[in-house]
Each structure stands twice: as C-alpha cells, then as structure tokens.
Amino acid sequence: MATEHIVVVGAGQMGAGIAQVALQAGLRVTLADVSKEGLAKGADRIRAGLKKLVEKGKLDAAKQQAAEANLATLTNVTEAKDVDFAIEAVTENEDLKRRIFQDLDAVVRPGGILATNTSSIPITRIAASTKRPEAVIGMHFMNPVPVMQLVELIRGAATSEETYATTRALSERMGKTTVVSKDYPGFIVNRILIPMLNEACYALMEGLGTAEDIDTAMKLGTNQPMGPLQLADFIGLDTVLYIAEVLHKGLGDPKYRPCPLLRQYVDAGWFGKKSGRGFYKY
C-alpha cells in the first residue's frame, strides 16, 4: 500500500522541516503538537519555506497552493485518521518518545510504519514500546531539513525488510539520499561528529586557541563550511551534551567523556544560538 498520508509529531524546526519536504513531495501531512502556539509557529514556518522556494523559482505557485492545502494540524495525535506513515520529531527524551509511539501504534493503519527522527536513542528500545516492533525504524533527518540532503536510516533489531524498503522509498520521494546504520549509539553521523565537537571544547578549555581561531583553523584547514564550536552552538549545546553522554554511557569508552566546559555552559543556560549565547553571543 502506497504512502500518501503521513503524521509528523513535533512542530519545531525539525518537525516543520520534515513536514515541508513531505508536502513538496505531494504527500498529505498532518502536523501534530501539544502546543497550540508551537503548532501555529510550525505551520507558519512551513508556509514561509514554501513561499521562499516560489520566490527562488524552485517551486511553482500551483504546487505551493496544493502543498498548503495538503497540510492539516492537530494538538492531539490520537485524533489522526487514515495514517500510512508516522514520523516522530520531538525532543531527545526517551520516555516521551516511547509514550508517543504507544499513541502512534493505535493511530497508524495496520501495515503502516512508525519512524523516529532521534539522533541518538536506540531504535530497538523505542520499538519495544509498540505492538509492531518490526514496523519501527529510525529516520534521522539533518537540520535544516529542506536544505540538507541526508537521511540516516537505522534498523532496530526487529525492523523488517519491508519497513526499510518503504522508508527508503519515502525518503527518496522527499528528495533525500539515504545511508543505513546499525542501531548503535550515535549511529553514523553523530558517532563521528560529536567527538569532534567535544574535542574542540577541550581545545578551548585547555587554551589551545580562541573559539575564533579554533573555528577558523578547522574551516580553512579541513574545508568545512562552519567551525566545530559554531556548529555546536547551532545544534544546541544541550543537545551536543546529551548525545555525548549517550555515546559515553552506551559505548563505555572514556574517549567519549563530555568536556567539563561544555557541561558548565549547559548548566549556565548557554545553549548556543537558540538561547542567545554559547561559545559565541547572538
């Protein structure tokens, strides 16, 4: 059965971005969030994103109107009907995700798929909270979703071949390139990225260089578009710390120990760009 109607749970930047690319692919999308204000902001972000594409000549006005007409919103995901595919994109909190997946289990049609956008939480554990672990998969989009081309697909212990094939096809329909990761802490991208960001924090803490010099060195010396400390600010230092803790706990290797300076900044409420201060001021 083809995927035509998806539910995206979480109307933040990630959820809204996922909903936007799904709408651009011609899918019907229900965006769900418990916050009415957050839901309204998410819908506005989607409409603004579609409008920007029209202005750039990357989307025609008729497709923009069709996409907007295919968008629905809900504050209670259990009210969704005729759902083929669900993508959860809420904050990195395992208990919250497991509760949402129990709700989605009752909403998504038999034979449908439940995906999580988690960047670090084991898919196998999330799947265990449902009655259909074979239909649960990780679908990790990169931020900002409308711009970044990659989707990491993570197969849990029980994920079926059919679930993987359907999810890959949906990702490609949304214009994304996929890679497949085993269900180990951090998957592929964060397993490699977070230790680099964490090491940059150590370099700053130890006085190896200023934040500006560390970032400039990595941008010009390794041809990266953004330095590691600035990137950490954009991701959110709280998120970087959380994933570093997942790697440290899940893999048990001291090389993943979160930098004390990173932890101190998070304790101070300096989360990066979203809070106005991190390694830089915004």
XYZ file of N, CA and C in Angstrom:
846
model
N 0.850 -1.188 0.000
C 0.000 0.000 0.000
C 0.891 1.246 0.000
N 0.615 2.169 -0.894
C 1.466 3.344 -1.054
C 1.345 4.292 0.127
N 2.414 5.030 0.384
C 2.405 6.044 1.431
C 1.867 7.345 0.843
N 0.732 7.806 1.365
C 0.122 9.038 0.871
C -0.174 10.032 1.986
N -0.410 9.530 3.202
C -0.734 10.415 4.321
C 0.222 10.126 5.474
N 0.986 11.138 5.866
C 1.898 10.955 6.989
C 1.539 11.913 8.119
N 1.853 11.483 9.320
C 1.742 12.336 10.506
C 3.150 12.649 10.975
N 3.412 13.920 11.232
C 4.685 14.345 11.810
C 4.379 14.865 13.209
N 4.978 14.268 14.222
C 4.737 14.663 15.609
C 5.877 15.539 16.083
N 5.553 16.776 16.441
C 6.555 17.754 16.842
C 6.634 18.841 15.792
N 6.244 20.070 16.168
C 6.168 21.167 15.196
C 7.331 22.137 15.300
N 8.422 21.696 15.919
C 9.608 22.545 15.997
C 10.304 22.626 14.653
N 11.539 23.101 14.665
C 12.265 23.305 13.416
C 12.417 22.010 12.628
N 12.738 20.906 13.318
C 12.912 19.634 12.626
C 11.587 19.123 12.085
N 10.563 19.101 12.929
C 9.268 18.581 12.504
C 8.673 19.381 11.360
N 8.754 20.711 11.461
C 8.233 21.563 10.398
C 9.005 21.342 9.105
N 10.309 21.161 9.208
C 11.128 20.916 8.027
C 10.770 19.598 7.355
N 10.564 18.560 8.168
C 10.164 17.255 7.629
C 8.808 17.368 6.937
N 7.879 18.065 7.596
C 6.550 18.248 7.008
C 6.643 18.992 5.687
N 7.504 19.999 5.620
C 7.628 20.789 4.387
C 8.103 19.934 3.218
N 9.157 19.143 3.410
C 9.662 18.348 2.289
C 8.673 17.258 1.905
N 7.882 16.776 2.860
C 6.839 15.795 2.545
C 5.750 16.429 1.692
N 5.372 17.651 2.040
C 4.366 18.378 1.261
C 4.881 18.660 -0.153
N 6.140 19.031 -0.271
C 6.732 19.277 -1.589
C 6.721 18.021 -2.448
N 6.731 16.856 -1.784
C 6.713 15.578 -2.494
C 5.293 15.140 -2.855
N 4.305 15.970 -2.523
C 2.932 15.668 -2.885
C 2.173 14.837 -1.877
N 2.706 14.686 -0.693
C 2.047 13.905 0.354
C 1.056 14.756 1.138
N 0.040 14.107 1.692
C -0.824 14.764 2.665
C -0.134 14.659 4.019
N -0.087 15.764 4.741
C 0.651 15.804 6.001
C -0.225 16.354 7.119
N -0.238 15.639 8.238
C -0.833 16.157 9.463
C 0.299 16.446 10.435
N 0.430 17.710 10.822
C 1.454 18.127 11.780
C 0.811 18.171 13.159
N 1.378 17.441 14.110
C 0.787 17.349 15.442
C 1.746 17.870 16.501
N 1.199 18.623 17.448
C 1.988 19.136 18.572
C 1.018 19.497 19.693
N 1.403 19.223 20.935
C 0.514 19.516 22.064
C 0.386 21.016 22.316
N 1.332 21.795 21.810
C 1.315 23.243 21.998
C 0.630 23.926 20.813
N -0.463 24.637 21.083
C -1.149 25.374 20.016
C -0.232 26.439 19.425
N 0.516 27.111 20.304
C 1.431 28.159 19.841
C 2.531 27.549 18.982
N 3.090 26.439 19.455
C 4.144 25.779 18.689
C 3.638 25.267 17.347
N 2.408 24.784 17.342
C 1.800 24.277 16.116
C 1.611 25.406 15.101
N 1.142 26.538 15.594
C 0.943 27.699 14.710
C 2.279 28.178 14.140
N 3.314 28.218 14.978
C 4.636 28.638 14.503
C 5.182 27.664 13.474
N 4.954 26.370 13.724
C 5.422 25.361 12.785
C 4.749 25.491 11.432
N 3.433 25.699 11.438
C 2.689 25.858 10.188
C 3.140 27.115 9.454
N 3.377 28.187 10.205
C 3.869 29.426 9.591
C 5.258 29.217 8.976
N 6.098 28.443 9.658
C 7.446 28.175 9.151
C 7.367 27.396 7.827
N 6.432 26.460 7.764
C 6.254 25.674 6.532
C 5.799 26.571 5.389
N 4.791 27.401 5.647
C 4.281 28.285 4.592
C 5.358 29.264 4.124
N 6.159 29.758 5.071
C 7.248 30.676 4.713
C 8.297 29.964 3.871
N 8.580 28.714 4.214
C 9.548 27.937 3.449
C 9.088 27.684 2.029
N 7.809 27.362 1.866
C 7.255 27.138 0.534
C 7.268 28.426 -0.286
N 6.923 29.534 0.365
C 6.911 30.830 -0.319
C 8.307 31.198 -0.802
N 9.307 30.925 0.015
C 10.690 31.245 -0.356
C 11.122 30.445 -1.582
N 10.672 29.200 -1.672
C 11.005 28.373 -2.829
C 10.380 28.929 -4.104
N 9.153 29.443 -3.972
C 8.483 30.061 -5.125
C 9.258 31.298 -5.566
N 9.666 32.106 -4.599
C 10.407 33.326 -4.912
C 11.736 33.025 -5.593
N 12.330 31.880 -5.258
C 13.607 31.487 -5.859
C 13.425 30.739 -7.173
N 12.158 30.520 -7.568
C 11.885 29.816 -8.809
C 12.058 28.314 -8.728
N 12.116 27.761 -7.504
C 12.300 26.328 -7.316
C 10.983 25.579 -7.122
N 9.899 26.325 -7.031
C 8.573 25.722 -6.850
C 7.568 26.652 -7.509
N 6.635 26.090 -8.296
C 5.660 26.972 -8.934
C 4.487 27.240 -7.986
N 3.754 28.293 -8.266
C 2.691 28.746 -7.370
C 1.589 27.711 -7.201
N 1.296 26.951 -8.265
C 0.243 25.933 -8.182
C 0.631 24.836 -7.200
N 1.899 24.402 -7.237
C 2.361 23.368 -6.303
C 2.418 23.911 -4.876
N 2.734 25.187 -4.735
C 2.718 25.808 -3.412
C 1.306 25.751 -2.826
N 0.316 26.120 -3.618
C -1.072 26.099 -3.155
C -1.528 24.686 -2.831
N -1.133 23.733 -3.663
C -1.500 22.335 -3.419
C -0.872 21.827 -2.127
N 0.393 22.198 -1.914
C 1.084 21.769 -0.697
C 0.411 22.341 0.545
N 0.081 23.620 0.515
C -0.573 24.250 1.664
C -1.943 23.623 1.923
N -2.650 23.247 0.854
C -3.964 22.621 1.005
C -3.852 21.218 1.604
N -2.690 20.581 1.435
C -2.479 19.221 1.950
C -2.001 19.193 3.399
N -1.846 20.369 4.005
C -1.373 20.449 5.385
C -2.533 20.574 6.359
N -2.566 19.699 7.352
C -3.540 19.773 8.446
C -2.770 19.798 9.760
N -3.390 20.300 10.814
C -2.739 20.353 12.133
C -3.639 19.765 13.205
N -3.013 19.200 14.227
C -3.731 18.610 15.354
C -2.947 18.845 16.642
N -3.647 19.078 17.736
C -2.975 19.152 19.040
C -3.025 17.810 19.759
N -3.783 16.869 19.239
C -3.869 15.528 19.827
C -3.683 14.506 18.715
N -2.525 13.868 18.677
C -2.209 12.963 17.572
C -3.158 11.769 17.527
N -3.792 11.422 18.626
C -4.695 10.271 18.633
C -5.949 10.523 17.800
N -6.160 11.771 17.387
C -7.317 12.100 16.552
C -7.029 11.954 15.059
N -5.796 11.641 14.699
C -5.434 11.488 13.289
C -6.127 10.258 12.700
N -6.472 10.347 11.415
C -7.178 9.259 10.735
C -6.437 8.851 9.462
N -6.576 7.566 9.115
C -6.055 7.042 7.847
C -4.576 7.365 7.647
N -3.771 7.050 8.640
C -2.340 7.367 8.595
C -1.549 6.180 8.044
N -0.749 6.446 7.016
C 0.094 5.401 6.425
C 1.469 5.327 7.082
N 1.952 6.490 7.541
C 3.347 6.585 7.995
C 3.431 7.693 9.032
N 4.105 7.443 10.139
C 4.284 8.458 11.181
C 5.762 8.721 11.392
N 6.099 10.003 11.564
C 7.482 10.388 11.872
C 7.458 11.226 13.142
N 8.078 10.724 14.177
C 8.163 11.445 15.460
C 9.412 12.314 15.451
N 9.242 13.597 15.804
C 10.369 14.542 15.763
C 10.324 15.470 16.977
N 10.160 14.889 18.159
C 10.138 15.685 19.383
C 11.530 15.695 20.003
N 11.643 16.331 21.158
C 12.924 16.465 21.835
C 13.511 15.103 22.210
N 14.844 15.059 22.408
C 15.533 13.807 22.707
C 15.277 13.360 24.138
N 14.087 12.823 24.369
C 13.685 12.312 25.671
C 13.056 10.941 25.446
N 13.726 9.906 25.900
C 13.278 8.551 25.575
C 11.897 8.235 26.132
N 11.616 8.636 27.361
C 10.302 8.353 27.950
C 9.190 9.007 27.134
N 9.424 10.253 26.712
C 8.438 10.969 25.901
C 8.232 10.259 24.563
N 9.315 9.874 23.929
C 9.203 9.200 22.640
C 8.450 7.879 22.773
N 8.725 7.133 23.810
C 8.039 5.843 23.995
C 6.545 6.052 24.196
N 6.155 7.102 24.924
C 4.724 7.389 25.105
C 4.078 7.765 23.774
N 4.782 8.563 22.981
C 4.246 8.964 21.681
C 4.097 7.751 20.774
N 5.049 6.844 20.815
C 4.966 5.670 19.966
C 3.807 4.754 20.368
N 3.470 4.732 21.624
C 2.298 3.967 22.040
C 1.029 4.578 21.443
N 0.973 5.916 21.397
C -0.166 6.593 20.764
C -0.181 6.327 19.257
N 0.987 6.409 18.629
C 1.062 6.198 17.185
C 0.699 4.771 16.798
N 1.011 3.843 17.667
C 0.690 2.438 17.424
C -0.812 2.258 17.191
N -1.602 3.083 17.894
C -3.054 2.985 17.784
C -3.607 3.802 16.618
N -2.790 4.687 16.062
C -3.258 5.609 15.022
C -2.896 5.136 13.612
N -1.661 4.657 13.443
C -1.191 4.247 12.128
C -1.886 2.950 11.715
N -2.334 2.908 10.466
C -3.090 1.752 9.965
C -2.265 0.474 10.067
N -2.912 -0.687 10.112
C -2.176 -1.955 10.060
C -1.327 -2.022 8.800
N -0.084 -2.386 8.950
C 0.836 -2.413 7.822
C 1.585 -1.108 7.631
N 1.196 -0.060 8.387
C 1.875 1.223 8.313
C 3.159 1.222 9.119
N 3.889 2.328 9.025
C 5.231 2.397 9.614
C 5.346 3.526 10.614
N 6.120 3.279 11.682
C 6.381 4.258 12.730
C 7.875 4.570 12.715
N 8.227 5.812 12.409
C 9.631 6.215 12.332
C 9.941 7.262 13.388
N 11.184 7.257 13.852
C 11.635 8.272 14.797
C 12.815 9.031 14.217
N 12.814 10.341 14.441
C 13.900 11.199 13.981
C 15.005 11.321 15.022
N 15.016 10.446 16.007
C 16.030 10.531 17.056
C 17.443 10.537 16.471
N 18.318 11.271 17.123
C 19.712 11.322 16.687
C 20.607 10.428 17.528
N 20.036 9.765 18.548
C 20.914 9.002 19.437
C 20.240 7.869 20.206
N 18.929 7.911 20.408
C 18.255 6.918 21.251
C 18.082 5.609 20.480
N 18.385 4.461 21.092
C 18.291 3.177 20.387
C 16.892 2.916 19.822
N 16.848 2.579 18.539
C 15.592 2.282 17.866
C 14.945 1.041 18.478
N 15.755 0.075 18.842
C 15.237 -1.174 19.392
C 14.448 -0.935 20.673
N 14.924 -0.018 21.511
C 14.208 0.266 22.761
C 12.901 0.993 22.496
N 12.912 1.940 21.540
C 11.681 2.645 21.199
C 10.669 1.656 20.622
N 11.139 0.765 19.754
C 10.262 -0.212 19.108
C 9.600 -1.135 20.114
N 10.300 -1.422 21.207
C 9.772 -2.343 22.217
C 8.537 -1.799 22.926
N 8.281 -0.495 22.791
C 7.110 0.093 23.437
C 5.855 -0.055 22.568
N 5.994 -0.630 21.375
C 4.864 -0.798 20.470
C 4.497 -2.272 20.331
N 3.387 -2.506 19.644
C 2.950 -3.875 19.371
C 3.436 -4.344 18.008
N 4.202 -3.493 17.329
C 4.714 -3.849 15.993
C 6.159 -3.397 15.817
N 7.074 -3.952 16.601
C 8.475 -3.531 16.512
C 9.076 -3.714 15.130
N 8.522 -4.646 14.361
C 9.034 -4.858 13.005
C 8.744 -3.674 12.078
N 7.794 -2.814 12.482
C 7.406 -1.663 11.662
C 8.016 -0.357 12.158
N 8.978 -0.444 13.083
C 9.615 0.747 13.650
C 11.022 0.890 13.076
N 11.379 2.139 12.718
C 12.683 2.397 12.100
C 13.158 3.800 12.476
N 14.440 4.008 12.469
C 14.996 5.336 12.659
C 15.091 6.045 11.321
N 14.671 7.304 11.300
C 14.700 8.117 10.075
C 15.267 9.473 10.489
N 16.591 9.543 10.574
C 17.266 10.708 11.127
C 17.573 11.730 10.043
N 16.779 12.803 10.011
C 16.995 13.899 9.081
C 18.061 14.835 9.635
N 18.717 15.558 8.742
C 19.696 16.553 9.142
C 19.045 17.942 9.123
N 19.558 18.834 9.931
C 18.979 20.164 10.085
C 19.834 21.219 9.376
N 19.228 22.132 8.582
C 17.802 22.293 8.284
C 17.326 21.301 7.223
N 16.201 20.676 7.486
C 15.718 19.572 6.651
C 15.522 19.960 5.184
N 14.923 21.125 4.865
C 14.719 21.443 3.454
C 16.014 21.608 2.659
N 17.124 21.831 3.352
C 18.405 22.083 2.681
C 19.302 20.849 2.659
N 19.393 20.152 3.794
C 20.325 19.029 3.928
C 19.790 17.795 3.205
N 20.686 17.117 2.489
C 20.261 16.028 1.600
C 20.182 14.652 2.257
N 20.796 14.508 3.429
C 20.946 13.174 4.009
C 19.806 12.770 4.942
N 19.454 11.489 4.878
C 18.628 10.851 5.902
C 19.325 9.556 6.301
N 19.630 9.430 7.591
C 20.169 8.177 8.117
C 19.004 7.241 8.426
N 19.027 6.048 7.885
C 18.030 5.038 8.214
C 18.664 4.055 9.185
N 18.015 3.860 10.322
C 18.572 2.994 11.362
C 17.610 1.844 11.618
N 18.100 0.652 11.410
C 17.284 -0.541 11.592
C 17.457 -1.075 13.003
N 16.326 -1.214 13.719
C 16.360 -1.830 15.028
C 16.498 -3.333 14.887
N 16.579 -4.024 16.017
C 16.762 -5.479 15.985
C 15.629 -6.183 15.255
N 14.412 -5.617 15.322
C 13.250 -6.281 14.736
C 12.779 -5.663 13.424
N 13.386 -4.556 12.981
C 12.919 -3.858 11.784
C 12.912 -4.786 10.570
N 11.761 -4.855 9.892
C 11.626 -5.758 8.754
C 12.213 -5.167 7.481
N 12.474 -6.026 6.515
C 12.978 -5.594 5.218
C 11.950 -4.716 4.519
N 10.665 -5.045 4.665
C 9.604 -4.260 4.046
C 9.562 -2.845 4.632
N 9.732 -2.747 5.951
C 9.752 -1.429 6.602
C 10.910 -0.600 6.083
N 12.072 -1.211 5.974
C 13.241 -0.500 5.455
C 13.010 -0.038 4.022
N 12.520 -0.922 3.162
C 12.330 -0.591 1.750
C 11.317 0.535 1.574
N 10.232 0.492 2.334
C 9.201 1.536 2.241
C 9.749 2.871 2.726
N 10.526 2.854 3.791
C 11.088 4.083 4.348
C 12.127 4.679 3.416
N 12.931 3.838 2.815
C 13.910 4.328 1.844
C 13.204 4.965 0.647
N 12.154 4.319 0.168
C 11.401 4.860 -0.973
C 10.776 6.209 -0.624
N 10.246 6.336 0.587
C 9.664 7.602 1.015
C 10.731 8.684 1.105
N 11.886 8.349 1.649
C 12.995 9.305 1.755
C 13.396 9.815 0.378
N 13.500 8.909 -0.566
C 13.904 9.296 -1.923
C 12.817 10.128 -2.593
N 11.560 9.813 -2.317
C 10.461 10.627 -2.850
C 10.545 12.058 -2.313
N 11.056 12.197 -1.092
C 11.213 13.510 -0.483
C 12.517 14.189 -0.911
N 13.203 13.585 -1.863
C 14.404 14.193 -2.428
C 15.667 13.975 -1.637
N 15.690 12.950 -0.775
C 16.841 12.729 0.093
C 17.686 11.542 -0.352
N 18.957 11.588 0.018
C 19.872 10.463 -0.144
C 19.941 9.730 1.186
N 19.909 8.409 1.161
C 19.903 7.644 2.403
C 21.205 6.865 2.604
N 21.546 6.685 3.876
C 22.580 5.739 4.285
C 21.963 4.870 5.368
N 22.511 3.696 5.570
C 21.958 2.767 6.566
C 22.959 2.573 7.695
N 22.465 2.688 8.918
C 23.312 2.492 10.097
C 22.744 1.380 10.970
N 23.629 0.663 11.612
C 23.191 -0.268 12.648
C 22.759 0.526 13.870
N 22.023 -0.115 14.736
C 21.437 0.554 15.905
C 22.426 0.585 17.072
N 23.506 1.351 16.882
C 24.497 1.555 17.926
C 24.531 3.035 18.292
N 24.974 3.376 19.503
C 24.922 4.764 19.969
C 25.512 5.767 18.985
N 24.725 6.821 18.681
C 25.180 7.886 17.807
C 24.993 7.616 16.326
N 24.710 6.339 15.976
C 24.555 5.956 14.577
C 25.838 6.342 13.810
N 25.746 6.822 12.574
C 26.966 7.147 11.823
C 27.393 8.600 12.045
N 26.491 9.530 11.749
C 26.867 10.946 11.758
C 27.329 11.400 13.137
N 26.511 11.181 14.164
C 26.866 11.685 15.495
C 27.977 10.875 16.155
N 28.148 9.624 15.749
C 29.262 8.829 16.266
C 30.596 9.480 15.894
N 30.634 10.131 14.739
C 31.856 10.782 14.273
C 31.857 12.269 14.596
N 30.699 12.925 14.451
C 30.625 14.379 14.618
C 30.784 14.822 16.074
N 30.045 14.211 16.983
C 30.029 14.691 18.371
C 31.406 14.616 19.028
N 32.179 13.535 18.845
C 33.542 13.546 19.410
C 34.396 14.694 18.873
N 34.204 15.083 17.598
C 34.945 16.214 17.056
C 34.550 17.512 17.761
N 33.243 17.722 17.941
C 32.781 18.924 18.624
C 33.258 18.934 20.075
N 33.204 17.776 20.707
C 33.637 17.657 22.101
C 35.134 17.955 22.224
N 35.918 17.485 21.267
C 37.366 17.733 21.290
C 37.667 19.211 21.084
N 36.843 19.881 20.267
C 37.002 21.327 20.094
C 36.743 22.050 21.410
N 35.774 21.549 22.187
C 35.509 22.125 23.519
C 36.717 21.951 24.436
N 37.332 20.764 24.397
C 38.537 20.534 25.188
C 39.662 21.477 24.757
N 39.809 21.673 23.450
C 40.857 22.563 22.938
C 40.661 23.983 23.454
N 39.406 24.428 23.503
C 39.109 25.760 24.016
C 39.360 25.816 25.521
N 38.902 24.805 26.250
C 39.063 24.778 27.703
C 40.541 24.789 28.096
N 41.362 24.100 27.326
C 42.786 23.991 27.645
C 43.600 25.169 27.113
N 42.925 26.134 26.458
C 43.619 27.318 25.981
C 44.440 27.106 24.736
N 44.135 26.056 23.973
C 44.886 25.785 22.751
C 44.721 26.925 21.746
N 43.551 27.556 21.771
C 43.282 28.692 20.903
C 41.966 29.312 21.307
N 41.674 30.488 20.752
C 40.376 31.109 20.999
C 39.316 30.364 20.199
N 38.050 30.622 20.522
C 36.969 29.999 19.765
C 37.077 30.358 18.288
N 37.386 31.630 18.028
C 37.505 32.094 16.641
C 38.653 31.392 15.922
N 39.796 31.243 16.607
C 40.945 30.614 15.961
C 40.703 29.121 15.726
N 40.081 28.465 16.688
C 39.780 27.031 16.529
C 38.848 26.826 15.338
N 37.812 27.651 15.253
C 36.853 27.509 14.160
C 37.473 27.864 12.811
N 38.251 28.939 12.776
C 38.894 29.340 11.520
C 39.873 28.266 11.054
N 40.619 27.689 11.991
C 41.580 26.637 11.655
C 40.880 25.442 11.016
N 39.747 25.048 11.588
C 39.040 23.887 11.063
C 38.322 24.194 9.747
N 37.813 25.419 9.608
C 37.150 25.782 8.350
C 38.151 25.810 7.194
N 39.260 26.508 7.389
C 40.219 26.680 6.311
C 41.174 25.506 6.177
N 41.424 24.818 7.294
C 42.365 23.699 7.264
C 41.753 22.383 6.820
N 40.438 22.246 6.972
C 39.791 20.987 6.581
C 38.606 21.209 5.637
N 38.461 22.447 5.156
C 37.434 22.781 4.159
C 36.012 22.490 4.649
N 35.750 22.835 5.906
C 34.404 22.712 6.452
C 33.700 24.061 6.337
N 32.394 24.066 6.072
C 31.680 25.335 5.923
C 31.495 26.092 7.233
N 31.619 25.394 8.351
C 31.399 26.003 9.657
C 32.339 25.361 10.672
N 32.916 26.155 11.558
C 33.799 25.608 12.577
C 33.043 24.792 13.596
N 33.719 23.890 14.332
C 33.043 22.986 15.253
C 32.339 23.677 16.419
N 32.904 24.762 16.933
C 32.264 25.438 18.063
C 31.020 26.198 17.603
N 31.088 26.820 16.439
C 29.910 27.487 15.892
C 28.833 26.455 15.562
N 29.233 25.330 15.015
C 28.279 24.275 14.700
C 27.609 23.756 15.974
N 28.383 23.590 17.030
C 27.809 23.155 18.301
C 26.768 24.155 18.788
N 27.072 25.436 18.646
C 26.102 26.480 19.009
C 24.817 26.353 18.201
N 24.948 26.056 16.918
C 23.777 25.949 16.051
C 22.962 24.694 16.376
N 23.630 23.604 16.695
C 22.925 22.375 17.077
C 22.216 22.563 18.405
N 22.879 23.260 19.318
C 22.397 23.422 20.695
C 23.339 22.678 21.622
N 23.984 23.406 22.536
C 24.975 22.758 23.404
C 24.344 21.713 24.305
N 23.075 21.909 24.674
C 22.378 20.907 25.470
C 22.209 19.611 24.683
N 21.925 19.738 23.395
C 21.779 18.551 22.551
C 23.118 17.863 22.351
N 24.171 18.654 22.128
C 25.513 18.088 21.967
C 25.914 17.327 23.224
N 25.665 17.927 24.392
C 25.997 17.274 25.656
C 25.211 15.980 25.827
N 23.933 16.016 25.507
C 23.098 14.822 25.660
C 23.623 13.673 24.804
N 23.958 13.969 23.549
C 24.441 12.906 22.670
C 25.812 12.411 23.119
N 26.649 13.327 23.604
C 27.955 12.920 24.132
C 27.784 11.974 25.317
N 26.797 12.256 26.155
C 26.526 11.378 27.302
C 26.019 10.013 26.851
N 25.199 10.004 25.793
C 24.712 8.735 25.243
C 25.879 7.903 24.715
N 26.799 8.540 24.000
C 27.968 7.838 23.481
C 28.843 7.300 24.613
N 29.074 8.149 25.622
C 29.926 7.755 26.748
C 29.332 6.573 27.506
N 28.019 6.651 27.770
C 27.349 5.581 28.518
C 27.179 4.326 27.667
N 26.770 4.520 26.408
C 26.455 3.370 25.567
C 27.658 2.594 25.098
N 28.793 3.283 24.894
C 29.986 2.619 24.387
C 31.012 2.342 25.480
N 30.878 3.043 26.616
C 31.733 2.762 27.769
C 33.195 3.106 27.592
N 33.503 3.958 26.624
C 34.899 4.313 26.358
C 35.149 5.730 26.882
N 36.206 5.935 27.698
C 36.470 7.265 28.262
C 36.758 8.338 27.214
N 37.063 7.927 25.983
C 37.344 8.937 24.959
C 36.099 9.749 24.610
N 34.925 9.257 24.995
C 33.674 9.975 24.711
C 33.228 10.847 25.885
N 34.049 10.970 26.923
C 33.655 11.742 28.103
C 33.375 13.186 27.737
N 32.180 13.704 28.068
C 31.854 15.094 27.730
C 32.809 16.083 28.380
N 33.181 17.098 27.652
C 34.094 18.121 28.158
C 33.443 18.880 29.317
N 34.168 19.102 30.418
C 33.601 19.857 31.541
C 33.155 21.266 31.164
N 33.841 21.899 30.218
C 33.437 23.244 29.792
C 32.077 23.201 29.095
N 31.847 22.186 28.279
C 30.550 22.014 27.626
C 29.457 21.858 28.669
N 29.704 21.035 29.664
C 28.714 20.822 30.730
C 28.468 22.122 31.515
N 29.523 22.885 31.773
C 29.381 24.146 32.506
C 28.512 25.139 31.734
N 28.728 25.236 30.422
C 27.918 26.148 29.604
C 26.439 25.751 29.636
N 26.183 24.463 29.561
C 24.791 23.986 29.616
C 24.180 24.284 30.984
N 24.963 24.089 32.045
C 24.480 24.399 33.398
C 24.139 25.882 33.524
N 24.876 26.726 32.799
C 24.646 28.174 32.852
C 23.463 28.613 31.989
N 22.902 27.663 31.219
C 21.811 28.016 30.315
C 22.298 28.592 29.005
N 23.584 28.447 28.727
C 24.159 28.944 27.470
C 24.089 27.810 26.451
N 22.977 27.717 25.767
C 22.724 26.590 24.864
C 23.163 26.853 23.430
N 23.644 28.064 23.164
C 24.034 28.381 21.802
C 23.103 29.396 21.170
N 22.924 29.298 19.880
C 22.163 30.299 19.140
C 20.735 30.450 19.664
N 20.095 29.345 20.025
C 18.687 29.415 20.437
C 18.485 30.158 21.747
N 19.530 30.249 22.571
C 19.403 30.969 23.842
C 20.101 32.321 23.805
N 20.787 32.608 22.693
C 21.467 33.896 22.557
C 22.920 33.882 22.970
N 23.345 32.778 23.587
C 24.750 32.694 23.997
C 25.197 31.245 24.071
N 26.397 31.006 23.578
C 27.046 29.704 23.687
C 28.538 29.973 23.664
N 29.227 29.416 22.697
C 30.633 29.775 22.530
C 30.752 31.166 21.901
N 29.647 31.613 21.301
C 29.547 32.964 20.751
C 28.273 33.616 21.281
N 28.174 34.930 21.154
C 26.963 35.653 21.526
C 26.166 35.963 20.264
N 24.838 35.851 20.376
C 23.966 36.044 19.215
C 22.926 37.128 19.496
